[in-house]
Amino acid sequence: MNLLEVIKDVFKPFLDGEKPPLHVGEVMNLWFFLAVSEQTIRGEQVAINTVQDEDLKKHLQELMDIHSEIRKDIIGFLQKEGVPLPETTPPKKQGDFESIPADAKLSDQEAAQLVSENLVVAMTMAARGITEAVRTDVGAMFAKFFMSKVTFGITYKAFLQKKGWLLVPPPFKIT
């Protein structure tokens, strides 16, 4: 069972026909999700240039591909609705930055943790977008974003565990 297909099938009957105007909360959630996605992509571009672990680089590339698709979806939607887009910084160039001292850049583990933190923020923002959307098409978009993050997060958590990078709080013991 493909969860994205299930969500699409649930929302499909509501996506046809005339749609009401976007409300200010929907615009803000989409606009902010796009702005944060743009900045997250920049961080991933920098991380790909500086991390040493090849598996982490593959995960970063996969996440950049996910974010590029999200970015494309939101930009197309906002432009169709006549909503101005947020200003962004230019993409970071690919390069070899081994000459940067290790203590002046994020370690592989720190970059991996930053990805985890960004996933939590994105899933929270997507869940908010789902619950605050009045228009079904907006809710469906946020559901798609949410599921793409959850799907990535499941495999990413296993990767972090394998590397010994998963931050786990100590066990709780009542004394």
mmCIF file with all atom_site columns, C-alpha atoms in Angstrom:
data_model
loop_
_atom_site.group_PDB
_atom_site.id
_atom_site.type_symbol
_atom_site.label_atom_id
_atom_site.label_alt_id
_atom_site.label_comp_id
_atom_site.label_asym_id
_atom_site.label_entity_id
_atom_site.label_seq_id
_atom_site.pdbx_PDB_ins_code
_atom_site.Cartn_x
_atom_site.Cartn_y
_atom_site.Cartn_z
_atom_site.occupancy
_atom_site.B_iso_or_equiv
_atom_site.pdbx_formal_charge
_atom_site.auth_seq_id
_atom_site.auth_comp_id
_atom_site.auth_asym_id
_atom_site.auth_atom_id
_atom_site.pdbx_PDB_model_num
ATOM 1   C CA . MET A 1 1   ? 0.000   0.000  0.000   1.00 0.00 ? 1   MET A CA 1
ATOM 2   C CA . ASN A 1 2   ? 1.405   3.371  -1.047  1.00 0.00 ? 2   ASN A CA 1
ATOM 3   C CA . LEU A 1 3   ? 0.366   5.957  1.541   1.00 0.00 ? 3   LEU A CA 1
ATOM 4   C CA . LEU A 1 4   ? 0.682   8.836  -0.899  1.00 0.00 ? 4   LEU A CA 1
ATOM 5   C CA . GLU A 1 5   ? -1.744  7.101  -3.263  1.00 0.00 ? 5   GLU A CA 1
ATOM 6   C CA . VAL A 1 6   ? -4.202  6.530  -0.395  1.00 0.00 ? 6   VAL A CA 1
ATOM 7   C CA . ILE A 1 7   ? -4.054  10.201 0.563   1.00 0.00 ? 7   ILE A CA 1
ATOM 8   C CA . LYS A 1 8   ? -4.473  11.220 -3.082  1.00 0.00 ? 8   LYS A CA 1
ATOM 9   C CA . ASP A 1 9   ? -7.516  8.938  -3.451  1.00 0.00 ? 9   ASP A CA 1
ATOM 10  C CA . VAL A 1 10  ? -9.093  10.359 -0.280  1.00 0.00 ? 10  VAL A CA 1
ATOM 11  C CA . PHE A 1 11  ? -8.684  13.953 -1.427  1.00 0.00 ? 11  PHE A CA 1
ATOM 12  C CA . LYS A 1 12  ? -9.338  13.480 -5.165  1.00 0.00 ? 12  LYS A CA 1
ATOM 13  C CA . PRO A 1 13  ? -13.126 13.978 -5.016  1.00 0.00 ? 13  PRO A CA 1
ATOM 14  C CA . PHE A 1 14  ? -12.590 17.303 -3.261  1.00 0.00 ? 14  PHE A CA 1
ATOM 15  C CA . LEU A 1 15  ? -9.918  18.604 -5.633  1.00 0.00 ? 15  LEU A CA 1
ATOM 16  C CA . ASP A 1 16  ? -12.172 19.058 -8.641  1.00 0.00 ? 16  ASP A CA 1
ATOM 17  C CA . GLY A 1 17  ? -14.318 22.099 -9.205  1.00 0.00 ? 17  GLY A CA 1
ATOM 18  C CA . GLU A 1 18  ? -14.098 25.754 -8.289  1.00 0.00 ? 18  GLU A CA 1
ATOM 19  C CA . LYS A 1 19  ? -11.969 26.570 -5.286  1.00 0.00 ? 19  LYS A CA 1
ATOM 20  C CA . PRO A 1 20  ? -12.462 29.406 -2.813  1.00 0.00 ? 20  PRO A CA 1
ATOM 21  C CA . PRO A 1 21  ? -9.687  31.985 -2.513  1.00 0.00 ? 21  PRO A CA 1
ATOM 22  C CA . LEU A 1 22  ? -6.767  31.047 -0.301  1.00 0.00 ? 22  LEU A CA 1
ATOM 23  C CA . HIS A 1 23  ? -7.084  32.372 3.220   1.00 0.00 ? 23  HIS A CA 1
ATOM 24  C CA . VAL A 1 24  ? -4.231  34.240 4.857   1.00 0.00 ? 24  VAL A CA 1
ATOM 25  C CA . GLY A 1 25  ? -3.174  31.240 6.972   1.00 0.00 ? 25  GLY A CA 1
ATOM 26  C CA . GLU A 1 26  ? -2.874  28.981 3.937   1.00 0.00 ? 26  GLU A CA 1
ATOM 27  C CA . VAL A 1 27  ? -0.787  31.586 2.122   1.00 0.00 ? 27  VAL A CA 1
ATOM 28  C CA . MET A 1 28  ? 1.439   32.110 5.156   1.00 0.00 ? 28  MET A CA 1
ATOM 29  C CA . ASN A 1 29  ? 1.958   28.374 5.719   1.00 0.00 ? 29  ASN A CA 1
ATOM 30  C CA . LEU A 1 30  ? 2.818   27.735 2.062   1.00 0.00 ? 30  LEU A CA 1
ATOM 31  C CA . TRP A 1 31  ? 4.993   30.831 1.775   1.00 0.00 ? 31  TRP A CA 1
ATOM 32  C CA . PHE A 1 32  ? 6.885   30.039 4.985   1.00 0.00 ? 32  PHE A CA 1
ATOM 33  C CA . PHE A 1 33  ? 7.273   26.348 4.080   1.00 0.00 ? 33  PHE A CA 1
ATOM 34  C CA . LEU A 1 34  ? 8.808   27.445 0.775   1.00 0.00 ? 34  LEU A CA 1
ATOM 35  C CA . ALA A 1 35  ? 11.145  29.955 2.452   1.00 0.00 ? 35  ALA A CA 1
ATOM 36  C CA . VAL A 1 36  ? 12.325  27.372 4.991   1.00 0.00 ? 36  VAL A CA 1
ATOM 37  C CA . SER A 1 37  ? 12.736  24.741 2.252   1.00 0.00 ? 37  SER A CA 1
ATOM 38  C CA . GLU A 1 38  ? 14.922  27.140 0.252   1.00 0.00 ? 38  GLU A CA 1
ATOM 39  C CA . GLN A 1 39  ? 17.191  27.752 3.251   1.00 0.00 ? 39  GLN A CA 1
ATOM 40  C CA . THR A 1 40  ? 17.279  24.040 4.074   1.00 0.00 ? 40  THR A CA 1
ATOM 41  C CA . ILE A 1 41  ? 18.425  23.291 0.521   1.00 0.00 ? 41  ILE A CA 1
ATOM 42  C CA . ARG A 1 42  ? 21.268  25.810 0.964   1.00 0.00 ? 42  ARG A CA 1
ATOM 43  C CA . GLY A 1 43  ? 22.367  24.040 4.145   1.00 0.00 ? 43  GLY A CA 1
ATOM 44  C CA . GLU A 1 44  ? 22.253  20.683 2.383   1.00 0.00 ? 44  GLU A CA 1
ATOM 45  C CA . GLN A 1 45  ? 24.334  22.085 -0.487  1.00 0.00 ? 45  GLN A CA 1
ATOM 46  C CA . VAL A 1 46  ? 26.981  23.267 1.972   1.00 0.00 ? 46  VAL A CA 1
ATOM 47  C CA . ALA A 1 47  ? 26.874  19.957 3.856   1.00 0.00 ? 47  ALA A CA 1
ATOM 48  C CA . ILE A 1 48  ? 27.372  17.908 0.676   1.00 0.00 ? 48  ILE A CA 1
ATOM 49  C CA . ASN A 1 49  ? 30.519  19.941 0.042   1.00 0.00 ? 49  ASN A CA 1
ATOM 50  C CA . THR A 1 50  ? 31.934  19.440 3.521   1.00 0.00 ? 50  THR A CA 1
ATOM 51  C CA . VAL A 1 51  ? 30.921  16.015 4.875   1.00 0.00 ? 51  VAL A CA 1
ATOM 52  C CA . GLN A 1 52  ? 33.223  13.048 4.334   1.00 0.00 ? 52  GLN A CA 1
ATOM 53  C CA . ASP A 1 53  ? 30.825  10.113 4.799   1.00 0.00 ? 53  ASP A CA 1
ATOM 54  C CA . GLU A 1 54  ? 29.644  8.896  1.381   1.00 0.00 ? 54  GLU A CA 1
ATOM 55  C CA . ASP A 1 55  ? 26.416  7.392  2.763   1.00 0.00 ? 55  ASP A CA 1
ATOM 56  C CA . LEU A 1 56  ? 25.571  10.719 4.395   1.00 0.00 ? 56  LEU A CA 1
ATOM 57  C CA . LYS A 1 57  ? 26.210  12.464 1.073   1.00 0.00 ? 57  LYS A CA 1
ATOM 58  C CA . LYS A 1 58  ? 23.740  10.078 -0.596  1.00 0.00 ? 58  LYS A CA 1
ATOM 59  C CA . HIS A 1 59  ? 21.108  10.851 2.044   1.00 0.00 ? 59  HIS A CA 1
ATOM 60  C CA . LEU A 1 60  ? 21.723  14.576 1.622   1.00 0.00 ? 60  LEU A CA 1
ATOM 61  C CA . GLN A 1 61  ? 21.325  14.273 -2.151  1.00 0.00 ? 61  GLN A CA 1
ATOM 62  C CA . GLU A 1 62  ? 18.093  12.308 -1.709  1.00 0.00 ? 62  GLU A CA 1
ATOM 63  C CA . LEU A 1 63  ? 16.784  14.970 0.647   1.00 0.00 ? 63  LEU A CA 1
ATOM 64  C CA . MET A 1 64  ? 17.768  17.751 -1.766  1.00 0.00 ? 64  MET A CA 1
ATOM 65  C CA . ASP A 1 65  ? 15.795  15.945 -4.473  1.00 0.00 ? 65  ASP A CA 1
ATOM 66  C CA . ILE A 1 66  ? 12.766  15.772 -2.144  1.00 0.00 ? 66  ILE A CA 1
ATOM 67  C CA . HIS A 1 67  ? 13.096  19.460 -1.317  1.00 0.00 ? 67  HIS A CA 1
ATOM 68  C CA . SER A 1 68  ? 13.472  20.391 -4.981  1.00 0.00 ? 68  SER A CA 1
ATOM 69  C CA . GLU A 1 69  ? 10.180  18.633 -5.754  1.00 0.00 ? 69  GLU A CA 1
ATOM 70  C CA . ILE A 1 70  ? 8.455   20.355 -2.816  1.00 0.00 ? 70  ILE A CA 1
ATOM 71  C CA . ARG A 1 71  ? 9.894   23.682 -3.941  1.00 0.00 ? 71  ARG A CA 1
ATOM 72  C CA . LYS A 1 72  ? 8.633   23.142 -7.489  1.00 0.00 ? 72  LYS A CA 1
ATOM 73  C CA . ASP A 1 73  ? 5.132   22.221 -6.239  1.00 0.00 ? 73  ASP A CA 1
ATOM 74  C CA . ILE A 1 74  ? 4.806   25.251 -3.970  1.00 0.00 ? 74  ILE A CA 1
ATOM 75  C CA . ILE A 1 75  ? 6.240   27.735 -6.474  1.00 0.00 ? 75  ILE A CA 1
ATOM 76  C CA . GLY A 1 76  ? 3.874   26.532 -9.197  1.00 0.00 ? 76  GLY A CA 1
ATOM 77  C CA . PHE A 1 77  ? 0.905   26.673 -6.838  1.00 0.00 ? 77  PHE A CA 1
ATOM 78  C CA . LEU A 1 78  ? 1.683   30.132 -5.432  1.00 0.00 ? 78  LEU A CA 1
ATOM 79  C CA . GLN A 1 79  ? 2.345   31.570 -8.884  1.00 0.00 ? 79  GLN A CA 1
ATOM 80  C CA . LYS A 1 80  ? -0.952  30.153 -10.154 1.00 0.00 ? 80  LYS A CA 1
ATOM 81  C CA . GLU A 1 81  ? -2.693  31.789 -7.184  1.00 0.00 ? 81  GLU A CA 1
ATOM 82  C CA . GLY A 1 82  ? -0.906  35.126 -7.732  1.00 0.00 ? 82  GLY A CA 1
ATOM 83  C CA . VAL A 1 83  ? 1.046   35.032 -4.458  1.00 0.00 ? 83  VAL A CA 1
ATOM 84  C CA . PRO A 1 84  ? 4.481   36.705 -4.475  1.00 0.00 ? 84  PRO A CA 1
ATOM 85  C CA . LEU A 1 85  ? 7.352   34.326 -3.745  1.00 0.00 ? 85  LEU A CA 1
ATOM 86  C CA . PRO A 1 86  ? 9.836   34.809 -0.901  1.00 0.00 ? 86  PRO A CA 1
ATOM 87  C CA . GLU A 1 87  ? 13.253  36.168 -1.757  1.00 0.00 ? 87  GLU A CA 1
ATOM 88  C CA . THR A 1 88  ? 15.928  33.503 -1.678  1.00 0.00 ? 88  THR A CA 1
ATOM 89  C CA . THR A 1 89  ? 19.668  33.300 -1.604  1.00 0.00 ? 89  THR A CA 1
ATOM 90  C CA . PRO A 1 90  ? 21.479  31.875 -4.631  1.00 0.00 ? 90  PRO A CA 1
ATOM 91  C CA . PRO A 1 91  ? 22.289  28.152 -4.733  1.00 0.00 ? 91  PRO A CA 1
ATOM 92  C CA . LYS A 1 92  ? 25.654  27.108 -3.322  1.00 0.00 ? 92  LYS A CA 1
ATOM 93  C CA . LYS A 1 93  ? 28.232  25.847 -5.784  1.00 0.00 ? 93  LYS A CA 1
ATOM 94  C CA . GLN A 1 94  ? 29.645  22.345 -5.692  1.00 0.00 ? 94  GLN A CA 1
ATOM 95  C CA . GLY A 1 95  ? 33.246  22.294 -4.662  1.00 0.00 ? 95  GLY A CA 1
ATOM 96  C CA . ASP A 1 96  ? 35.951  20.573 -2.719  1.00 0.00 ? 96  ASP A CA 1
ATOM 97  C CA . PHE A 1 97  ? 36.285  22.247 0.623   1.00 0.00 ? 97  PHE A CA 1
ATOM 98  C CA . GLU A 1 98  ? 38.798  19.923 2.288   1.00 0.00 ? 98  GLU A CA 1
ATOM 99  C CA . SER A 1 99  ? 41.065  22.904 2.920   1.00 0.00 ? 99  SER A CA 1
ATOM 100 C CA . ILE A 1 100 ? 38.597  24.228 5.520   1.00 0.00 ? 100 ILE A CA 1
ATOM 101 C CA . PRO A 1 101 ? 39.881  23.256 8.985   1.00 0.00 ? 101 PRO A CA 1
ATOM 102 C CA . ALA A 1 102 ? 37.791  20.535 10.661  1.00 0.00 ? 102 ALA A CA 1
ATOM 103 C CA . ASP A 1 103 ? 36.946  22.772 13.620  1.00 0.00 ? 103 ASP A CA 1
ATOM 104 C CA . ALA A 1 104 ? 35.614  25.479 11.277  1.00 0.00 ? 104 ALA A CA 1
ATOM 105 C CA . LYS A 1 105 ? 32.911  23.306 9.690   1.00 0.00 ? 105 LYS A CA 1
ATOM 106 C CA . LEU A 1 106 ? 30.246  20.878 10.834  1.00 0.00 ? 106 LEU A CA 1
ATOM 107 C CA . SER A 1 107 ? 31.407  17.326 11.433  1.00 0.00 ? 107 SER A CA 1
ATOM 108 C CA . ASP A 1 108 ? 29.568  14.528 9.652   1.00 0.00 ? 108 ASP A CA 1
ATOM 109 C CA . GLN A 1 109 ? 27.677  13.751 12.858  1.00 0.00 ? 109 GLN A CA 1
ATOM 110 C CA . GLU A 1 110 ? 26.730  17.423 13.371  1.00 0.00 ? 110 GLU A CA 1
ATOM 111 C CA . ALA A 1 111 ? 25.509  17.708 9.772   1.00 0.00 ? 111 ALA A CA 1
ATOM 112 C CA . ALA A 1 112 ? 23.513  14.484 10.225  1.00 0.00 ? 112 ALA A CA 1
ATOM 113 C CA . GLN A 1 113 ? 21.904  15.874 13.393  1.00 0.00 ? 113 GLN A CA 1
ATOM 114 C CA . LEU A 1 114 ? 21.012  19.107 11.621  1.00 0.00 ? 114 LEU A CA 1
ATOM 115 C CA . VAL A 1 115 ? 19.151  17.047 9.019   1.00 0.00 ? 115 VAL A CA 1
ATOM 116 C CA . SER A 1 116 ? 17.220  15.345 11.844  1.00 0.00 ? 116 SER A CA 1
ATOM 117 C CA . GLU A 1 117 ? 16.297  18.684 13.390  1.00 0.00 ? 117 GLU A CA 1
ATOM 118 C CA . ASN A 1 118 ? 15.171  20.037 10.023  1.00 0.00 ? 118 ASN A CA 1
ATOM 119 C CA . LEU A 1 119 ? 12.998  16.949 9.500   1.00 0.00 ? 119 LEU A CA 1
ATOM 120 C CA . VAL A 1 120 ? 11.237  17.543 12.821  1.00 0.00 ? 120 VAL A CA 1
ATOM 121 C CA . VAL A 1 121 ? 10.592  21.190 11.938  1.00 0.00 ? 121 VAL A CA 1
ATOM 122 C CA . ALA A 1 122 ? 9.335   20.307 8.447   1.00 0.00 ? 122 ALA A CA 1
ATOM 123 C CA . MET A 1 123 ? 6.986   17.583 9.692   1.00 0.00 ? 123 MET A CA 1
ATOM 124 C CA . THR A 1 124 ? 5.595   19.923 12.340  1.00 0.00 ? 124 THR A CA 1
ATOM 125 C CA . MET A 1 125 ? 5.082   22.686 9.769   1.00 0.00 ? 125 MET A CA 1
ATOM 126 C CA . ALA A 1 126 ? 3.436   20.259 7.322   1.00 0.00 ? 126 ALA A CA 1
ATOM 127 C CA . ALA A 1 127 ? 1.097   18.932 10.030  1.00 0.00 ? 127 ALA A CA 1
ATOM 128 C CA . ARG A 1 128 ? 0.154   22.513 10.849  1.00 0.00 ? 128 ARG A CA 1
ATOM 129 C CA . GLY A 1 129 ? -0.486  23.195 7.163   1.00 0.00 ? 129 GLY A CA 1
ATOM 130 C CA . ILE A 1 130 ? -2.766  20.141 6.969   1.00 0.00 ? 130 ILE A CA 1
ATOM 131 C CA . THR A 1 131 ? -4.812  21.104 10.020  1.00 0.00 ? 131 THR A CA 1
ATOM 132 C CA . GLU A 1 132 ? -5.131  24.798 9.162   1.00 0.00 ? 132 GLU A CA 1
ATOM 133 C CA . ALA A 1 133 ? -5.995  24.347 5.488   1.00 0.00 ? 133 ALA A CA 1
ATOM 134 C CA . VAL A 1 134 ? -9.570  25.099 4.490   1.00 0.00 ? 134 VAL A CA 1
ATOM 135 C CA . ARG A 1 135 ? -8.964  24.273 0.848   1.00 0.00 ? 135 ARG A CA 1
ATOM 136 C CA . THR A 1 136 ? -8.616  20.564 0.244   1.00 0.00 ? 136 THR A CA 1
ATOM 137 C CA . ASP A 1 137 ? -5.913  21.009 -2.394  1.00 0.00 ? 137 ASP A CA 1
ATOM 138 C CA . VAL A 1 138 ? -3.744  22.883 0.110   1.00 0.00 ? 138 VAL A CA 1
ATOM 139 C CA . GLY A 1 139 ? -4.290  20.195 2.742   1.00 0.00 ? 139 GLY A CA 1
ATOM 140 C CA . ALA A 1 140 ? -3.419  17.517 0.189   1.00 0.00 ? 140 ALA A CA 1
ATOM 141 C CA . MET A 1 141 ? -0.184  19.318 -0.706  1.00 0.00 ? 141 MET A CA 1
ATOM 142 C CA . PHE A 1 142 ? 0.874   19.490 2.928   1.00 0.00 ? 142 PHE A CA 1
ATOM 143 C CA . ALA A 1 143 ? -0.089  15.822 3.407   1.00 0.00 ? 143 ALA A CA 1
ATOM 144 C CA . LYS A 1 144 ? 2.178   14.943 0.475   1.00 0.00 ? 144 LYS A CA 1
ATOM 145 C CA . PHE A 1 145 ? 5.042   16.966 1.986   1.00 0.00 ? 145 PHE A CA 1
ATOM 146 C CA . PHE A 1 146 ? 4.469   15.356 5.382   1.00 0.00 ? 146 PHE A CA 1
ATOM 147 C CA . MET A 1 147 ? 4.535   11.842 3.950   1.00 0.00 ? 147 MET A CA 1
ATOM 148 C CA . SER A 1 148 ? 7.692   12.509 1.931   1.00 0.00 ? 148 SER A CA 1
ATOM 149 C CA . LYS A 1 149 ? 9.439   13.634 5.137   1.00 0.00 ? 149 LYS A CA 1
ATOM 150 C CA . VAL A 1 150 ? 8.135   10.659 7.143   1.00 0.00 ? 150 VAL A CA 1
ATOM 151 C CA . THR A 1 151 ? 9.199   8.220  4.433   1.00 0.00 ? 151 THR A CA 1
ATOM 152 C CA . PHE A 1 152 ? 12.692  9.712  4.287   1.00 0.00 ? 152 PHE A CA 1
ATOM 153 C CA . GLY A 1 153 ? 12.880  9.897  8.086   1.00 0.00 ? 153 GLY A CA 1
ATOM 154 C CA . ILE A 1 154 ? 12.230  6.184  8.541   1.00 0.00 ? 154 ILE A CA 1
ATOM 155 C CA . THR A 1 155 ? 15.271  5.174  6.498   1.00 0.00 ? 155 THR A CA 1
ATOM 156 C CA . TYR A 1 156 ? 17.322  8.075  7.837   1.00 0.00 ? 156 TYR A CA 1
ATOM 157 C CA . LYS A 1 157 ? 16.758  7.010  11.445  1.00 0.00 ? 157 LYS A CA 1
ATOM 158 C CA . ALA A 1 158 ? 18.072  3.527  10.612  1.00 0.00 ? 158 ALA A CA 1
ATOM 159 C CA . PHE A 1 159 ? 21.110  5.170  8.991   1.00 0.00 ? 159 PHE A CA 1
ATOM 160 C CA . LEU A 1 160 ? 21.766  7.271  12.112  1.00 0.00 ? 160 LEU A CA 1
ATOM 161 C CA . GLN A 1 161 ? 21.475  4.186  14.329  1.00 0.00 ? 161 GLN A CA 1
ATOM 162 C CA . LYS A 1 162 ? 23.902  2.251  12.121  1.00 0.00 ? 162 LYS A CA 1
ATOM 163 C CA . LYS A 1 163 ? 26.446  5.080  12.318  1.00 0.00 ? 163 LYS A CA 1
ATOM 164 C CA . GLY A 1 164 ? 25.983  5.515  16.082  1.00 0.00 ? 164 GLY A CA 1
ATOM 165 C CA . TRP A 1 165 ? 24.800  9.097  15.499  1.00 0.00 ? 165 TRP A CA 1
ATOM 166 C CA . LEU A 1 166 ? 21.222  8.813  16.758  1.00 0.00 ? 166 LEU A CA 1
ATOM 167 C CA . LEU A 1 167 ? 20.785  10.963 19.855  1.00 0.00 ? 167 LEU A CA 1
ATOM 168 C CA . VAL A 1 168 ? 18.973  8.848  22.430  1.00 0.00 ? 168 VAL A CA 1
ATOM 169 C CA . PRO A 1 169 ? 18.078  10.182 25.876  1.00 0.00 ? 169 PRO A CA 1
ATOM 170 C CA . PRO A 1 170 ? 19.093  8.103  28.887  1.00 0.00 ? 170 PRO A CA 1
ATOM 171 C CA . PRO A 1 171 ? 16.613  5.516  30.176  1.00 0.00 ? 171 PRO A CA 1
ATOM 172 C CA . PHE A 1 172 ? 14.145  6.791  32.727  1.00 0.00 ? 172 PHE A CA 1
ATOM 173 C CA . LYS A 1 173 ? 14.375  5.055  36.070  1.00 0.00 ? 173 LYS A CA 1
ATOM 174 C CA . ILE A 1 174 ? 12.174  5.801  39.038  1.00 0.00 ? 174 ILE A CA 1
ATOM 175 C CA . THR A 1 175 ? 14.216  5.599  42.221  1.00 0.00 ? 175 THR A CA 1
#
